[in-house]
XYZ file of C-alpha atoms in Angstrom:
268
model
C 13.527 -13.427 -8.142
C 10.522 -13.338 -5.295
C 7.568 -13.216 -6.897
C 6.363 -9.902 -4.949
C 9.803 -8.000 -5.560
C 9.354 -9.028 -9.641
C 5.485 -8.003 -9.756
C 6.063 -4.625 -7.505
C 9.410 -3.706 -9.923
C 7.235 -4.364 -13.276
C 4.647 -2.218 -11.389
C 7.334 0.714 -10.966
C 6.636 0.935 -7.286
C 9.327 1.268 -4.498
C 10.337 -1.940 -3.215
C 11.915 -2.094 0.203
C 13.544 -5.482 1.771
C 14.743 -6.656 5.108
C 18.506 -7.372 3.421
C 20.632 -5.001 5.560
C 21.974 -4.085 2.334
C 23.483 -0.688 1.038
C 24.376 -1.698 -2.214
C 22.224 -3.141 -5.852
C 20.026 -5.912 -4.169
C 20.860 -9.669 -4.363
C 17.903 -11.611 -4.403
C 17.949 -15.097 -2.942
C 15.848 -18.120 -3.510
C 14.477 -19.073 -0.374
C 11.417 -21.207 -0.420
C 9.874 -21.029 3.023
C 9.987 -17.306 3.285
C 6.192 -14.971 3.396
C 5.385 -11.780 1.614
C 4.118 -8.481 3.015
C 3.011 -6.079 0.786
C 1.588 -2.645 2.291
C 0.358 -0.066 -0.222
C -0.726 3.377 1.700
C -2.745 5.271 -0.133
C -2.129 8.732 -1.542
C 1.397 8.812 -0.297
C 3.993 11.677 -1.679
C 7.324 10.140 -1.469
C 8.868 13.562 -0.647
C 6.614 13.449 2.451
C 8.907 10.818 4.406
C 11.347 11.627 6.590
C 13.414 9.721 4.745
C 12.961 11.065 1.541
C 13.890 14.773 3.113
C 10.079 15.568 4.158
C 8.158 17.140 6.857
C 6.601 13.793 8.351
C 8.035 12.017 11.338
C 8.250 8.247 10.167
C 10.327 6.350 12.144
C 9.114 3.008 11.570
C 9.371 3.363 7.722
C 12.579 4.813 7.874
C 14.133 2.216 9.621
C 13.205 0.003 6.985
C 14.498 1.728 4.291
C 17.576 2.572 6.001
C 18.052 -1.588 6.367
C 16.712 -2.562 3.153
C 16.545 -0.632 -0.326
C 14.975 2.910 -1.212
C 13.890 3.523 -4.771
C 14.336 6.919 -5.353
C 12.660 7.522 -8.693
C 10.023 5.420 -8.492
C 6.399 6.391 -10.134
C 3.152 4.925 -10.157
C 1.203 4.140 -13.275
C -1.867 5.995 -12.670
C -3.246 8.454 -10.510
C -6.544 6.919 -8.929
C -6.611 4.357 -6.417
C -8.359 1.137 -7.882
C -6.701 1.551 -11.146
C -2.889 1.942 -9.471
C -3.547 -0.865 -7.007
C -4.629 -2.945 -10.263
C -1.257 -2.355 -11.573
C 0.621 -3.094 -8.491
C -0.890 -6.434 -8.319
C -0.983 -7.572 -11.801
C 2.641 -5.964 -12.550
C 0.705 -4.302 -15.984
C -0.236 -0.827 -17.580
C -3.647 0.261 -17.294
C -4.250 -0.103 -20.761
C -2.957 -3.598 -20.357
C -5.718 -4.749 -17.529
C -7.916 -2.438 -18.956
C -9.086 -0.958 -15.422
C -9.031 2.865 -15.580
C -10.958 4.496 -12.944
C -12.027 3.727 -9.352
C -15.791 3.687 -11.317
C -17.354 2.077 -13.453
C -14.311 -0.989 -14.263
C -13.762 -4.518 -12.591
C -10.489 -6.411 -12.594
C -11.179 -8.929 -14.974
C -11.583 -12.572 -13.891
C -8.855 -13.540 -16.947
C -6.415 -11.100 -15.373
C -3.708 -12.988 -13.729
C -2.435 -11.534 -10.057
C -0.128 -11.983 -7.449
C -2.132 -13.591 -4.870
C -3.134 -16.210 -7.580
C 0.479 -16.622 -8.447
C 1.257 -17.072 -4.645
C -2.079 -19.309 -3.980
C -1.113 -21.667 -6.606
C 2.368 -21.762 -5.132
C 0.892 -23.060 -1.566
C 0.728 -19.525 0.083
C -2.142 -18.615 2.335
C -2.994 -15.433 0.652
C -5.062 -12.178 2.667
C -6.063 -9.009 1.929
C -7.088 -5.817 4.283
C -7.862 -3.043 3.307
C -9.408 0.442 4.401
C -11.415 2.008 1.980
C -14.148 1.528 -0.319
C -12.314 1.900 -3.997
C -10.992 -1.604 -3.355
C -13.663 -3.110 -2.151
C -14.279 -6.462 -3.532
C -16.958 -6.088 -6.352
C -14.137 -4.207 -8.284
C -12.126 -7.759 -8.388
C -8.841 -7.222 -6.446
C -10.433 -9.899 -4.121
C -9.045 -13.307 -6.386
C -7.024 -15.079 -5.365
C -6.941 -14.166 -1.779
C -8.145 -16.495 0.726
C -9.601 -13.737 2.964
C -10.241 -10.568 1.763
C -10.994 -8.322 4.509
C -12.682 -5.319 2.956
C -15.525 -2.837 4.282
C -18.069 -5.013 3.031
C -19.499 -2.607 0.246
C -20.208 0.852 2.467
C -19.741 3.711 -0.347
C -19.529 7.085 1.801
C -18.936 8.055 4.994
C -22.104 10.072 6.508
C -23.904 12.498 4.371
C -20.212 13.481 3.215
C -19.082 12.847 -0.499
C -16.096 10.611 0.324
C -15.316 7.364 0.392
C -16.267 4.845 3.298
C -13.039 3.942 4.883
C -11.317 2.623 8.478
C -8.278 3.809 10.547
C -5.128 1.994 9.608
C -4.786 0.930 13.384
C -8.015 -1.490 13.300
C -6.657 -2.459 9.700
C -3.166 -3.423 11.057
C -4.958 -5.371 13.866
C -7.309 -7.834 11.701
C -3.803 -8.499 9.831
C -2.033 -9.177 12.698
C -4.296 -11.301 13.679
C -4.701 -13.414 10.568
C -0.993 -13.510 10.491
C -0.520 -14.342 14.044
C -3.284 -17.935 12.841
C -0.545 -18.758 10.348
C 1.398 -21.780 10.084
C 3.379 -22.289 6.802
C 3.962 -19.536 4.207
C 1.739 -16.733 3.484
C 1.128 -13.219 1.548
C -0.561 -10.837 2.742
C -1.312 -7.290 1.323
C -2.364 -4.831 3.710
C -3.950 -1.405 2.659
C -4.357 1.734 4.518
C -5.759 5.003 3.711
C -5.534 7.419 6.218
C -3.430 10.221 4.035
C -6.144 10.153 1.530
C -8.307 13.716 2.099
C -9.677 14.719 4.045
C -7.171 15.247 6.572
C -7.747 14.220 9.740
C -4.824 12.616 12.103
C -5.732 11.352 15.271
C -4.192 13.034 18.870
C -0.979 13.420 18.881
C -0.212 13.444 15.756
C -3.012 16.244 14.900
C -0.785 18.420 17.299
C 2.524 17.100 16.032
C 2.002 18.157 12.584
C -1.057 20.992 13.509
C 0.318 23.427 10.010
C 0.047 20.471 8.301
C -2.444 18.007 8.359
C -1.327 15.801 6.055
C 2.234 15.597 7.330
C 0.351 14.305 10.113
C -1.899 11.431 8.706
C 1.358 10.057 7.253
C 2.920 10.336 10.712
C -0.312 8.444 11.882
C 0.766 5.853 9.220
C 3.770 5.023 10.400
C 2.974 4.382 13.908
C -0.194 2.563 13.124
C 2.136 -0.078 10.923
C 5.033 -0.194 13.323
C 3.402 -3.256 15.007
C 3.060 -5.056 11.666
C 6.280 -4.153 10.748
C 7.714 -5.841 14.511
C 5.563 -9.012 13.504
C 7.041 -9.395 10.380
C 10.653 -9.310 11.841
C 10.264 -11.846 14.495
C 8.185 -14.022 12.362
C 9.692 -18.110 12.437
C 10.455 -17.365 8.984
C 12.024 -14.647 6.823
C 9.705 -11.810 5.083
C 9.952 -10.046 2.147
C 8.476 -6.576 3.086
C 7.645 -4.581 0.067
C 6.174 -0.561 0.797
C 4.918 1.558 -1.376
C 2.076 3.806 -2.759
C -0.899 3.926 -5.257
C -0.300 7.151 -6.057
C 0.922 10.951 -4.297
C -0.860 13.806 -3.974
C -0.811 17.487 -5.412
C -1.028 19.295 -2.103
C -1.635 22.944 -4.408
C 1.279 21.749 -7.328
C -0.427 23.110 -10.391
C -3.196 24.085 -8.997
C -4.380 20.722 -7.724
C -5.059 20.163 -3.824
C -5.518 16.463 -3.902
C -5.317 13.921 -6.680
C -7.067 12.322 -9.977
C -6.772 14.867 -12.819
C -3.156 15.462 -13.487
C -0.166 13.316 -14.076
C 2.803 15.313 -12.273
C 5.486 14.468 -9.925
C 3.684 15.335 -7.536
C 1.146 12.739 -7.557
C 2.840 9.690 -9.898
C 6.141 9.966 -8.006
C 5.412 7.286 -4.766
């Protein structure tokens, strides 16, 4: 089994691959193949299109209409750095022992997938858009690049996090990609549907009763082109989607994230 698909699945994240497969997945061995793993935060499952939601995501639907769609899949906690910990480790929280987005690292002993891949000859990068993963928190090991927003905290005089536009993370990806010549994994992070809400033009307009519907929209446009690069690619790519976590969007009283455990905000 690819290292990515068996790390995600111990995770519990939704795995999608470019098999053209309807049926139970059949994994095959294939040594010179690369790995694309795209986490976006704070994403609801039931907000896809293709989970029966409001936003318009094309580009995501397509690949789970030609690969495989989890349908029950959950994430293990509800915060970002903690989740993403998870996700690359394929362990609880109480197992890596990071719990929060403050105050933990990601141990040096911990073993993770880009280490795994590095020490199996992958060139191994990392982009990602906001400041709960920068590196100080240690996702950054094993990755040969780690393309982060170099330790910015919050944006303006704002309490929120520091973070980028998925379009200018998708470039700087495409563009390490685009440099490589054998195998490589690369984990790209975006955070637009993380509050607060604010899609770009169109999709502001698109989605104006719902704000979020349209960040997510935003989402899938801004990783179409990554998503084109990794199908022409010289070599075949296992692309694995998924999220850190949902969000509560008013479910039991909670607008965003962070305090309780529902369905609404484990469920990615």
């Amino acid at each position: 089994v690819l290292l990515a698909v068996a790390v995600a699945a111990a995770a519990g994240m939704a795995v999608w691959l470019f098999t053209g497969r309807e049926a139970a997945p059949a994994f095959v061995r294939t040594a010179q193949q690369n790995v694309l793993l795209i986490t976006v935060d704070t994403l609801r499952a039931d907000t896809l299109w293709s989970y029966g939601g409001a936003a318009r995501t094309p580009n995501l639907d397509a690949l789970a209409a030609g690969g495989i769609r989890f349908t029950f899949a959950h994430a293990h906690a509800v915060v970002t750095l903690p989740s993403h910990t998870s996700i690359l480790t394929g362990r609880y929280p109480f197992e890596h022992g990071v719990r929060d987005n403050a105050g933990f690292r990601v141990a040096d002993a911990v073993d993770t997938l880009s280490e795994a891949a590095h020490a199996a000859g992958f060139a191994t990068a990392a982009f990602v858009g906001a400041f709960p993963l920068d590196r100080q928190f240690g996702p950054a090991q094993g990755f040969d690049i780690y393309d982060d927003l170099g330790g910015r905290e919050v944006a303006g005089s704002e309490f929120a996090f520091a973070e980028r536009r998925a379009e200018e993370v998708v470039s700087a990806a495409r563009a390490w990609i685009g440099q490589q010549q054998g195998r490589w994994l690369a984990w790209v992070h975006v955070f637009d549907a993380h509050a607060p809400y604010a899609p770009p033009r169109p999709f502001d307009q698109q989605s104006a009763s719902d704000a979020y519907a349209g960040e997510v929209a935003y989402v899938d446009h801004a990783l179409g082109p990554l998503l084109d690069l990794a199908r022409r690619g010289p070599r075949p790519t296992t692309v694995i989607v998924t999220a850190d976590h949902g969000e509560g969007r008013g479910d039991h009283g909670e607008a965003t994230h962070g305090v309780f455990a529902y369905e609404s905000t484990l469920r990615v």
